Coordinates of C-alpha atoms in Angstrom, one line a residue:
Chain O
X1 CA 56.8 75.6 -49.8
X2 CA 59.6 78.0 -50.6
X3 CA 60.4 79.3 -54.1
X4 CA 63.2 81.4 -55.4
X5 CA 62.1 84.0 -57.9
X6 CA 64.3 86.1 -60.2
X7 CA 63.0 89.6 -60.7
X8 CA 62.5 90.2 -64.5
X9 CA 63.5 93.8 -64.2
X10 CA 66.6 93.9 -61.9
X11 CA 67.5 90.1 -61.9
X12 CA 67.6 90.1 -58.1
X13 CA 66.8 86.7 -56.7
X14 CA 64.4 86.6 -53.7
X15 CA 62.4 84.0 -51.9
X16 CA 58.7 83.7 -51.5
X17 CA 56.6 81.3 -49.5
X18 CA 53.2 79.7 -50.1
X19 CA 51.3 76.5 -50.6
X20 CA 51.7 74.5 -53.8
X21 CA 49.2 75.6 -56.4
X22 CA 48.5 78.9 -54.5
X23 CA 48.6 82.2 -56.3
X24 CA 50.7 84.7 -54.4
X25 CA 51.4 88.4 -54.7
X26 CA 55.1 89.2 -54.9
X27 CA 57.1 92.4 -54.8
X28 CA 60.8 92.7 -55.6
X29 CA 62.7 94.0 -52.5
X30 CA 65.3 95.7 -54.7
X31 CA 63.4 97.6 -57.5
X32 CA 59.8 97.3 -56.2
X33 CA 58.4 95.5 -59.3
X34 CA 55.1 93.8 -58.4
X35 CA 53.5 90.7 -59.8
X36 CA 51.7 87.4 -59.2
X37 CA 52.9 83.9 -59.5
X38 CA 51.3 80.5 -59.0
X39 CA 53.5 78.1 -57.0
X40 CA 53.9 74.9 -59.0
X41 CA 53.0 71.6 -57.5
X42 CA 56.0 69.3 -57.2
X43 CA 55.0 65.7 -57.1
X44 CA 56.6 63.4 -54.5
X45 CA 59.6 61.6 -55.7
X46 CA 58.4 58.1 -55.1
X47 CA 55.1 58.6 -57.0
X48 CA 55.6 59.0 -60.7
X49 CA 58.7 61.1 -61.4
X50 CA 61.8 59.4 -62.5
X51 CA 63.8 62.6 -62.5
X52 CA 63.3 65.4 -60.0
X53 CA 65.4 68.5 -60.3
X54 CA 64.6 71.1 -57.7
X55 CA 66.0 74.7 -57.5
X56 CA 69.3 73.5 -58.9
X57 CA 72.2 75.8 -59.8
X58 CA 75.7 75.3 -61.0
X59 CA 78.4 77.9 -60.6
X60 CA 81.9 77.7 -62.2
X61 CA 84.0 80.2 -60.3
X62 CA 82.3 83.5 -61.2
X63 CA 80.1 82.0 -64.0
X64 CA 76.6 80.9 -63.2
X65 CA 76.1 78.2 -65.8
X66 CA 72.7 76.9 -64.5
X67 CA 70.5 79.1 -62.4
X68 CA 67.9 77.7 -60.1
X69 CA 66.2 75.3 -62.5
X70 CA 63.4 72.9 -61.5
X71 CA 61.5 70.3 -63.5
X72 CA 60.2 66.7 -63.1
X73 CA 60.3 63.9 -65.7
X74 CA 57.7 61.2 -65.5
X75 CA 58.2 57.6 -66.6
X76 CA 57.8 57.2 -70.3
X77 CA 58.1 60.9 -71.2
X78 CA 60.4 62.1 -74.0
X79 CA 61.9 65.5 -73.0
X80 CA 63.6 67.6 -75.6
X81 CA 66.0 70.1 -74.0
X82 CA 66.7 73.1 -76.3
X83 CA 68.6 76.3 -76.1
X84 CA 71.5 78.2 -77.7
X85 CA 75.2 77.3 -77.3
X86 CA 76.3 77.9 -73.7
X87 CA 72.8 78.0 -72.4
X88 CA 73.6 75.3 -69.8
X89 CA 72.2 72.2 -71.5
X90 CA 75.3 70.0 -71.1
X91 CA 75.9 71.3 -67.5
X92 CA 72.3 70.2 -66.6
X93 CA 72.8 66.8 -68.2
X94 CA 76.2 66.3 -66.4
X95 CA 74.6 67.2 -63.1
X96 CA 71.7 64.8 -63.8
X97 CA 74.2 61.9 -64.3
X98 CA 76.4 62.8 -61.4
X99 CA 79.5 63.9 -63.3
X100 CA 79.1 67.4 -62.0
X101 CA 78.0 68.4 -58.5
X102 CA 75.4 71.1 -58.3
X103 CA 76.2 74.2 -56.3
X104 CA 72.7 74.4 -54.9
X105 CA 69.5 72.4 -55.0
X106 CA 68.8 68.7 -55.3
X107 CA 68.6 66.1 -58.0
X108 CA 66.9 62.7 -57.7
X109 CA 67.1 60.0 -60.3
X110 CA 64.7 57.1 -59.7
X111 CA 64.7 58.2 -56.0
X112 CA 68.5 58.3 -55.7
X113 CA 70.1 61.5 -54.7
X114 CA 72.7 62.8 -57.1
X115 CA 75.6 62.8 -57.0
X116 CA 75.8 61.1 -53.6
X117 CA 74.1 57.9 -54.7
X118 CA 75.2 58.0 -58.3
X119 CA 76.6 54.4 -58.4
X120 CA 73.1 53.1 -57.6
X121 CA 71.4 55.5 -60.0
X122 CA 73.8 54.6 -62.8
X123 CA 72.3 51.2 -63.1
X124 CA 69.1 52.8 -64.5
X125 CA 70.8 55.4 -66.7
X126 CA 72.0 55.1 -70.2
X127 CA 74.0 58.2 -71.3
X128 CA 75.4 59.3 -74.5
X129 CA 77.8 62.3 -74.3
X130 CA 78.0 65.1 -76.8
X131 CA 81.6 64.0 -77.7
X132 CA 81.7 60.2 -77.8
X133 CA 85.2 59.5 -76.7
X134 CA 86.1 55.8 -77.1
X135 CA 89.7 54.6 -77.0
X136 CA 90.9 54.5 -80.6
X137 CA 92.6 51.1 -80.3
X138 CA 89.4 49.3 -79.5
X139 CA 87.2 47.6 -82.0
X140 CA 83.4 48.2 -81.9
X141 CA 82.8 44.7 -80.5
X142 CA 85.6 45.1 -77.9
X143 CA 84.4 48.5 -76.7
X144 CA 80.7 47.4 -76.5
X145 CA 81.7 44.2 -74.6
X146 CA 83.6 46.3 -72.0
X147 CA 80.8 48.8 -71.6
X148 CA 78.2 46.0 -71.4
X149 CA 80.1 44.2 -68.7
X150 CA 80.8 47.3 -66.7
X151 CA 77.0 48.1 -66.9
X152 CA 76.3 44.7 -65.4
X153 CA 74.9 42.9 -68.5
X154 CA 75.2 39.2 -68.1
X155 CA 78.1 37.8 -70.1
X156 CA 76.0 35.0 -71.6
X157 CA 73.5 37.4 -73.1
X158 CA 75.8 40.3 -73.8
X159 CA 77.1 39.1 -77.2
X160 CA 73.5 38.6 -78.4
X161 CA 72.5 42.0 -77.2
X162 CA 75.5 43.6 -79.0
X163 CA 74.6 41.8 -82.2
X164 CA 71.0 42.9 -81.9
X165 CA 72.0 46.5 -81.3
X166 CA 74.5 46.5 -84.2
X167 CA 71.9 45.1 -86.5
X168 CA 69.3 47.7 -85.4
X169 CA 71.7 50.5 -86.1
X170 CA 73.0 48.8 -89.3
X171 CA 76.5 48.6 -88.0
X172 CA 77.0 44.8 -88.1
X173 CA 79.6 45.0 -90.9
X174 CA 81.8 47.3 -88.8
X175 CA 81.7 45.0 -85.7
X176 CA 85.5 44.2 -85.8
X177 CA 86.6 47.5 -87.1
X178 CA 88.8 49.8 -85.0
X179 CA 87.2 53.0 -83.6
X180 CA 90.1 55.0 -85.3
X181 CA 88.8 53.8 -88.7
X182 CA 85.2 54.8 -88.2
X183 CA 83.4 57.9 -89.5
X184 CA 82.1 60.5 -87.0
X185 CA 78.5 59.4 -87.7
X186 CA 79.3 55.8 -86.9
X187 CA 81.0 56.7 -83.6
X188 CA 77.9 58.8 -82.8
X189 CA 75.7 55.8 -83.4
X190 CA 78.0 53.7 -81.3
X191 CA 77.6 56.2 -78.5
X192 CA 73.9 55.6 -78.6
X193 CA 74.3 51.8 -78.7
X194 CA 76.6 51.8 -75.6
X195 CA 73.9 53.7 -73.7
X196 CA 71.3 51.2 -74.6
X197 CA 73.2 47.9 -73.9
X198 CA 71.8 47.4 -70.4
X199 CA 68.2 48.5 -71.3
X200 CA 68.2 51.6 -69.1
X201 CA 65.0 53.0 -67.6
X202 CA 66.3 56.5 -68.3
X203 CA 68.1 57.4 -71.5
X204 CA 70.0 60.7 -71.5
X205 CA 71.3 61.8 -74.8
X206 CA 73.4 65.0 -75.4
X207 CA 73.0 66.1 -79.0
X208 CA 72.3 62.6 -80.3
X209 CA 71.5 63.6 -83.9
X210 CA 73.9 66.4 -84.5
X211 CA 76.6 64.4 -86.5
X212 CA 74.2 62.2 -88.4
X213 CA 73.2 62.2 -92.1
X214 CA 69.5 62.5 -92.9
X215 CA 69.0 58.7 -93.3
X216 CA 70.7 58.0 -90.0
X217 CA 68.7 60.8 -88.3
X218 CA 65.5 59.3 -89.5
X219 CA 66.6 55.8 -88.3
X220 CA 67.7 57.1 -84.9
X221 CA 64.5 59.1 -84.4
X222 CA 62.5 56.0 -85.1
X223 CA 64.5 54.0 -82.6
X224 CA 64.0 56.7 -80.0
X225 CA 60.3 56.7 -80.6
X226 CA 60.2 52.9 -80.3
X227 CA 62.1 53.0 -77.1
X228 CA 59.7 55.6 -75.7
X229 CA 56.7 53.4 -76.8
X230 CA 58.2 50.6 -74.8
X231 CA 58.3 52.7 -71.6
X232 CA 61.9 54.1 -71.7
X233 CA 62.1 57.6 -70.4
X234 CA 64.2 59.8 -72.7
X235 CA 65.8 63.2 -72.0
X236 CA 67.8 64.6 -74.9
X237 CA 69.3 67.9 -75.9
X238 CA 69.4 69.1 -79.4
X239 CA 70.1 72.1 -81.7
X240 CA 68.0 70.6 -84.5
X241 CA 64.6 71.9 -83.6
X242 CA 62.7 69.9 -86.2
X243 CA 64.1 66.7 -84.6
X244 CA 62.9 67.8 -81.2
X245 CA 59.5 68.6 -82.7
X246 CA 59.4 65.0 -84.2
X247 CA 60.3 63.1 -81.0
X248 CA 59.7 65.1 -77.9
X249 CA 56.4 64.9 -75.9
X250 CA 57.6 67.7 -73.7
X251 CA 60.1 70.5 -74.4
X252 CA 62.2 72.6 -72.1
X253 CA 63.7 75.8 -73.5
X254 CA 66.8 77.0 -71.6
X255 CA 68.7 80.2 -72.1
X256 CA 71.5 81.7 -70.2
X257 CA 71.1 79.1 -67.4
X258 CA 67.4 79.8 -66.8
X259 CA 64.5 77.7 -67.9
X260 CA 62.4 79.9 -70.1
X261 CA 59.5 77.5 -70.8
X262 CA 58.4 74.0 -70.2
X263 CA 55.5 72.2 -71.8
X264 CA 54.3 70.1 -74.7
X265 CA 54.7 71.5 -78.1
X266 CA 51.0 72.3 -78.3
X267 CA 51.1 74.1 -75.0
X268 CA 54.1 76.2 -76.1
X269 CA 52.4 76.9 -79.4
X270 CA 49.1 77.9 -77.8
X271 CA 50.8 80.5 -75.6
X272 CA 52.7 81.8 -78.6
X273 CA 49.7 82.0 -80.9
X274 CA 47.8 85.3 -80.6
X275 CA 45.3 84.2 -83.3
X276 CA 44.6 81.2 -85.5
X277 CA 45.6 81.3 -89.1
X278 CA 44.2 79.3 -92.0
X279 CA 45.4 79.2 -95.6
X280 CA 43.0 78.7 -98.5
X281 CA 44.1 77.9 -102.0
X282 CA 41.7 78.3 -104.8
X283 CA 41.8 76.2 -108.0
X284 CA 40.4 79.2 -109.9
X285 CA 41.0 82.9 -109.5
X286 CA 38.2 84.3 -107.4
X287 CA 37.3 87.6 -105.8
X288 CA 34.2 86.5 -104.0
X289 CA 36.0 85.5 -100.9
X290 CA 35.4 89.0 -99.4
X291 CA 32.1 87.6 -98.0
X292 CA 34.0 85.6 -95.3
X293 CA 35.3 88.7 -93.6
X294 CA 31.7 89.2 -92.3
X295 CA 31.8 85.9 -90.4
X296 CA 31.9 86.5 -86.7
X297 CA 35.4 85.6 -85.3
X298 CA 37.3 86.3 -88.5
X299 CA 39.8 89.1 -87.7
X300 CA 41.2 89.7 -91.2
X301 CA 41.8 88.3 -94.6
X302 CA 45.0 88.8 -96.6
X303 CA 45.3 88.0 -100.3
X304 CA 48.8 86.3 -100.6
X305 CA 48.5 85.7 -104.3
X306 CA 45.8 85.4 -107.0
X307 CA 44.9 81.9 -105.7
X308 CA 46.0 82.1 -102.1
X309 CA 44.3 83.6 -99.1
X310 CA 45.3 83.9 -95.4
X311 CA 42.5 84.2 -92.9
X312 CA 43.2 85.3 -89.3
X313 CA 40.7 84.1 -86.7
X314 CA 40.4 85.3 -83.1
X315 CA 42.0 82.9 -80.6
X316 CA 39.0 82.8 -78.4
X317 CA 36.8 81.6 -81.3
X318 CA 35.6 78.0 -82.0
X319 CA 37.9 77.4 -84.9
X320 CA 36.1 74.3 -86.2
X321 CA 32.8 76.1 -86.4
X322 CA 34.4 79.2 -88.1
X323 CA 36.2 77.0 -90.7
X324 CA 32.9 75.3 -91.4
X325 CA 31.2 78.7 -91.9
X326 CA 34.1 79.9 -94.2
X327 CA 33.8 76.8 -96.4
X328 CA 30.1 77.2 -96.6
X329 CA 30.4 80.9 -97.5
X330 CA 33.0 80.2 -100.2
X331 CA 30.9 77.4 -101.7
X332 CA 27.8 79.6 -101.7
X333 CA 29.8 82.2 -103.7
X334 CA 31.0 79.6 -106.2
X335 CA 34.6 79.7 -105.2
X336 CA 36.6 76.6 -106.2
X337 CA 38.6 75.5 -103.3
X338 CA 41.8 73.3 -103.9
X339 CA 42.8 73.2 -100.2
X340 CA 42.2 74.7 -96.8
X341 CA 44.5 74.1 -93.9
X342 CA 45.2 75.7 -90.5
X343 CA 48.7 77.1 -90.2
X344 CA 50.6 76.0 -87.2
X345 CA 53.8 77.8 -86.1
X346 CA 57.0 75.7 -86.2
X347 CA 59.1 75.0 -83.1
X348 CA 61.7 77.3 -84.6
X349 CA 59.2 80.2 -84.5
X350 CA 58.1 79.3 -80.9
X351 CA 61.7 79.0 -79.9
X352 CA 62.6 82.3 -81.4
X353 CA 59.6 83.9 -79.7
X354 CA 60.5 82.6 -76.2
X355 CA 64.2 83.4 -76.6
X356 CA 63.8 86.7 -78.3
X357 CA 60.6 88.3 -77.2
X358 CA 59.5 88.3 -73.6
X359 CA 59.8 84.6 -73.0
X360 CA 62.1 85.2 -70.1
Chain W
X1 CA 85.4 42.3 -61.6
X2 CA 85.6 45.9 -62.9
X3 CA 89.3 46.1 -62.0
X4 CA 90.4 42.9 -63.7
X5 CA 88.3 43.8 -66.8
X6 CA 89.8 47.3 -67.1
X7 CA 93.3 46.0 -66.3
X8 CA 93.2 43.4 -69.1
X9 CA 91.7 46.0 -71.4
X10 CA 94.4 48.5 -70.7
X11 CA 97.1 45.8 -71.0
X12 CA 95.7 44.9 -74.4
X13 CA 95.6 48.5 -75.4
X14 CA 99.2 49.1 -74.4
X15 CA 100.9 46.0 -75.7
X16 CA 99.2 46.4 -79.1
X17 CA 100.2 50.1 -79.3
X18 CA 103.0 51.6 -81.4
X19 CA 104.4 53.1 -78.3
X20 CA 105.0 49.6 -76.8
X21 CA 106.5 48.3 -80.0
X22 CA 108.8 51.3 -80.0
X23 CA 109.7 50.7 -76.3
X24 CA 110.4 47.0 -76.8
X25 CA 112.9 47.9 -79.6
X26 CA 114.2 51.3 -78.3
X27 CA 115.2 50.4 -74.7
X28 CA 117.1 47.2 -75.6
X29 CA 118.9 49.0 -78.5
X30 CA 119.9 51.9 -76.2
X31 CA 121.1 49.3 -73.6
X32 CA 123.1 47.5 -76.3
X33 CA 124.6 50.7 -77.6
X34 CA 125.9 51.7 -74.2
X35 CA 127.1 48.1 -73.6
X36 CA 129.4 48.4 -76.6
X37 CA 130.6 52.0 -76.3
X38 CA 131.3 52.1 -72.6
X39 CA 135.1 51.7 -72.0
X40 CA 134.7 50.0 -68.6
X41 CA 134.7 46.4 -67.3
X42 CA 131.6 44.2 -67.3
X43 CA 130.6 44.8 -63.7
X44 CA 130.5 48.6 -64.2
X45 CA 129.0 48.2 -67.6
X46 CA 126.1 46.3 -66.2
X47 CA 125.6 48.8 -63.4
X48 CA 125.6 51.8 -65.7
X49 CA 123.4 50.1 -68.3
X50 CA 120.8 49.0 -65.6
X51 CA 120.7 52.5 -64.2
X52 CA 120.2 54.0 -67.7
X53 CA 117.5 51.4 -68.6
X54 CA 115.7 51.9 -65.3
X55 CA 115.8 55.7 -65.6
X56 CA 114.6 55.5 -69.2
X57 CA 111.8 53.1 -68.2
X58 CA 110.7 55.4 -65.3
X59 CA 110.7 58.6 -67.3
X60 CA 108.9 56.9 -70.3
X61 CA 106.3 55.2 -68.2
X62 CA 105.7 58.5 -66.4
X63 CA 105.3 60.5 -69.6
X64 CA 103.2 57.7 -71.2
X65 CA 100.7 57.7 -68.3
X66 CA 100.5 61.5 -68.1
X67 CA 99.9 61.8 -71.9
X68 CA 97.4 58.9 -71.9
X69 CA 95.3 60.3 -69.0
X70 CA 95.4 63.9 -70.3
X71 CA 94.4 62.7 -73.8
X72 CA 91.5 60.7 -72.4
X73 CA 90.4 63.6 -70.3
X74 CA 90.4 65.8 -73.4
X75 CA 88.5 63.3 -75.5
X76 CA 85.9 62.7 -72.8
X77 CA 86.8 59.0 -72.7
X78 CA 86.1 58.8 -68.9
X79 CA 82.6 60.0 -69.3
X80 CA 81.6 56.6 -70.7
X81 CA 83.2 54.8 -67.8
X82 CA 82.1 57.1 -65.0
X83 CA 78.4 56.8 -65.8
X84 CA 78.6 53.1 -65.1
X85 CA 78.4 51.6 -61.6
X86 CA 82.2 51.3 -61.0
X87 CA 84.6 52.9 -58.5
X88 CA 86.9 55.5 -60.0
X89 CA 90.1 53.9 -58.5
X90 CA 89.6 51.0 -60.9
X91 CA 90.3 53.3 -63.8
X92 CA 93.5 54.7 -62.4
X93 CA 95.0 51.5 -61.0
X94 CA 94.2 49.4 -64.0
X95 CA 96.0 51.9 -66.2
X96 CA 98.9 52.2 -63.8
X97 CA 99.6 48.5 -63.5
X98 CA 99.2 47.9 -67.2
X99 CA 101.9 50.5 -68.0
X100 CA 104.2 49.3 -65.2
X101 CA 104.0 45.8 -66.5
X102 CA 104.5 46.7 -70.1
X103 CA 107.5 49.1 -69.5
X104 CA 109.1 46.7 -67.0
X105 CA 108.9 44.0 -69.7
X106 CA 110.8 46.2 -72.1
X107 CA 113.4 47.0 -69.4
X108 CA 113.8 43.4 -68.5
X109 CA 114.3 42.6 -72.2
X110 CA 117.1 45.2 -72.3
X111 CA 118.9 43.7 -69.3
X112 CA 118.6 40.2 -70.9
X113 CA 119.9 41.5 -74.2
X114 CA 122.9 42.9 -72.4
X115 CA 123.6 39.6 -70.6
X116 CA 123.3 37.7 -73.9
X117 CA 125.7 40.2 -75.5
X118 CA 128.2 39.5 -72.8
X119 CA 127.7 35.7 -73.3
X120 CA 128.2 35.9 -77.0
X121 CA 131.3 38.0 -76.4
X122 CA 133.0 35.9 -73.7
X123 CA 131.1 32.6 -73.7
X124 CA 131.0 32.5 -69.8
X125 CA 128.6 34.1 -67.3
X126 CA 130.4 35.4 -64.2
X127 CA 128.8 34.7 -60.8
X128 CA 128.5 38.3 -59.8
X129 CA 126.3 39.0 -62.8
X130 CA 123.8 36.4 -61.6
X131 CA 123.8 37.6 -58.0
X132 CA 123.6 41.2 -58.9
X133 CA 120.7 40.8 -61.3
X134 CA 118.3 40.9 -58.3
X135 CA 119.6 44.4 -57.5
X136 CA 119.1 45.5 -61.0
X137 CA 115.5 44.2 -61.1
X138 CA 114.6 45.9 -57.8
X139 CA 116.1 49.1 -59.0
X140 CA 114.3 48.9 -62.3
X141 CA 110.9 48.1 -60.7
X142 CA 111.3 50.8 -58.1
X143 CA 112.1 53.5 -60.6
X144 CA 109.3 52.4 -63.0
X145 CA 106.8 52.1 -60.1
X146 CA 107.6 55.6 -58.8
X147 CA 107.9 57.2 -62.2
X148 CA 104.5 55.7 -63.2
X149 CA 102.7 56.9 -60.1
X150 CA 104.1 60.4 -60.6
X151 CA 103.0 60.2 -64.2
X152 CA 99.4 59.3 -63.1
X153 CA 99.4 62.1 -60.6
X154 CA 100.5 64.7 -63.2
X155 CA 98.0 63.3 -65.7
X156 CA 95.2 63.7 -63.2
X157 CA 96.2 67.2 -62.0
X158 CA 97.6 68.9 -65.1
X159 CA 95.6 69.7 -68.3
X160 CA 98.5 70.6 -70.6
X161 CA 100.2 67.6 -72.2
X162 CA 103.4 69.4 -72.8
X163 CA 103.5 70.8 -69.3
X164 CA 102.9 67.4 -67.7
X165 CA 105.6 65.7 -69.8
X166 CA 108.2 68.4 -69.0
X167 CA 107.4 68.1 -65.2
X168 CA 107.6 64.3 -65.6
X169 CA 111.1 64.5 -67.1
X170 CA 112.5 67.2 -64.9
X171 CA 110.9 66.5 -61.5
X172 CA 109.9 62.9 -61.9
X173 CA 113.4 61.6 -62.5
X174 CA 114.7 63.2 -59.3
X175 CA 111.8 61.8 -57.3
X176 CA 112.5 58.3 -58.7
X177 CA 116.0 58.3 -57.1
X178 CA 114.8 59.2 -53.6
X179 CA 114.3 55.5 -52.5
X180 CA 117.6 54.5 -54.1
X181 CA 119.5 57.3 -52.2
X182 CA 117.6 56.6 -48.9
X183 CA 118.4 52.9 -49.3
X184 CA 122.1 53.5 -49.4
X185 CA 122.0 54.8 -45.8
X186 CA 120.6 51.5 -44.5
X187 CA 122.1 48.1 -43.8
X188 CA 120.0 46.4 -46.5
X189 CA 120.0 48.8 -49.5
X190 CA 118.0 46.5 -51.8
X191 CA 115.2 45.8 -49.4
X192 CA 115.0 49.4 -48.2
X193 CA 115.1 50.8 -51.7
X194 CA 112.1 48.5 -52.5
X195 CA 110.3 49.5 -49.3
X196 CA 110.8 53.2 -49.8
X197 CA 109.8 52.8 -53.4
X198 CA 106.6 51.1 -52.4
X199 CA 105.8 53.8 -49.8
X200 CA 106.4 56.7 -52.2
X201 CA 104.4 54.9 -54.9
X202 CA 101.4 54.3 -52.6
X203 CA 101.4 57.9 -51.4
X204 CA 101.5 59.3 -55.0
X205 CA 98.8 56.9 -56.2
X206 CA 96.6 57.6 -53.2
X207 CA 96.8 61.4 -53.9
X208 CA 96.1 60.7 -57.6
X209 CA 93.0 58.5 -56.8
X210 CA 91.7 61.0 -54.3
X211 CA 91.9 63.9 -56.8
X212 CA 90.5 61.8 -59.6
X213 CA 87.6 60.8 -57.4
X214 CA 86.8 64.4 -56.5
X215 CA 87.2 65.7 -60.0
X216 CA 84.2 66.9 -62.0
X217 CA 84.1 65.7 -65.6

């Protein structure tokens, strides 16, 4: 297989060849930087992947909005797509649904090549754009009836489906209201409903939670989780990292058109973590915790306050065993423990790490 | 199925809009105003009024379509249609025919109001008025059809609403009269005006559909 590589030093793109899974030695032809990469295994389209994006780029005149990205999405996965403004999230999504044609590379949705076979692929896709533009003179019911019919929903079942969706999103009372009279959050929810009418296999949502109040966000997140549990594949972009953390089974971080990292949250965190951290809170002031520094694998202890202690443990260590030893040592020294918990970095910290420090 | 659905939707959208209410009142009132202030006989009056009504209809439909398409492009309305399994020409043609029908209705109403005004004034309907009404209808439809197709093209091509409306008014109105002028050099001006009108309309719409189909959203 052939793989395009961007030199981390001079940004020159060059091509290298090898077998999938093989570790190959590379040298930049421009600046001479050397390194090793493992060529990823791209699974065949027909097997499991509902979405295959392979070495895809999009250029607008002189601006390279998306640069040589590749990823696969398997049936039932929930992909969170995160990155700063202008990173290329919406461009990627629009290429996936066939509204934009990629400059290079290939995109397959359910085996259909995009954008050439978009009309066939659209039967499987539900899409909610970042700006939900629905003609203002329509009522909710009228808009959903039109979208449902255009998506091929049977006329006999369409009205039931609309009622079911409106009830799920608690919008039944607005059914006959004009779009022009609705709040931004309600239009946002309507955007999700229109994407779900035909029960799509793949749901693509561009910033689905950005305009919603906390209640609605909770409600929509629950609906997305339920859809995922029922086998719907979901790809969504978001700026709200806590929401991505709540819903996504896999996360893609994109910056400046390049994919910086792909993986589950645990995978992203484990690469980010240089050490484990646990926080111990005592119910009574104690100074006898010094004993735990002697336990093998404990890197350091930091007293955060009179009753709070931060223990850093080497990443290679067996964390469960060391925590057990710490508890034992503390109890032997008559320390009164109120709580003990491992500290986990938030997605915000992981995101900042990959964007700011060496993630690229 | 997609075309009929979108066409009926667009028709509903236009006939319920304030623009349509305005047109249904504005064009007949303008026609009536000219009917009373023109110091010429009834034959010339009807000719001048029908030309004014047709031009107004053509320019207004052109501007309406351009503005509508540009607004819908700006508000990403098409995204929700284009991600469904429908052909893009359905969107353009449904909008086009809905506007042509709505504006034509307003123009027909203006012509009928003029005839009624004459009837009220003189109590008789001259024969030439009945025979010439076909000419006026052909003229009106021809101008509206060309104006609207030009409006669609400008809406698809141009991003600035003001720019598109200015071009509609200053270029569109000359374009609308091309079939009328060409028709005058033939033996059957009515038929040839209609034919030239159809050819220009089809050409403009074909270009608009082609560009809309190639466009990235």
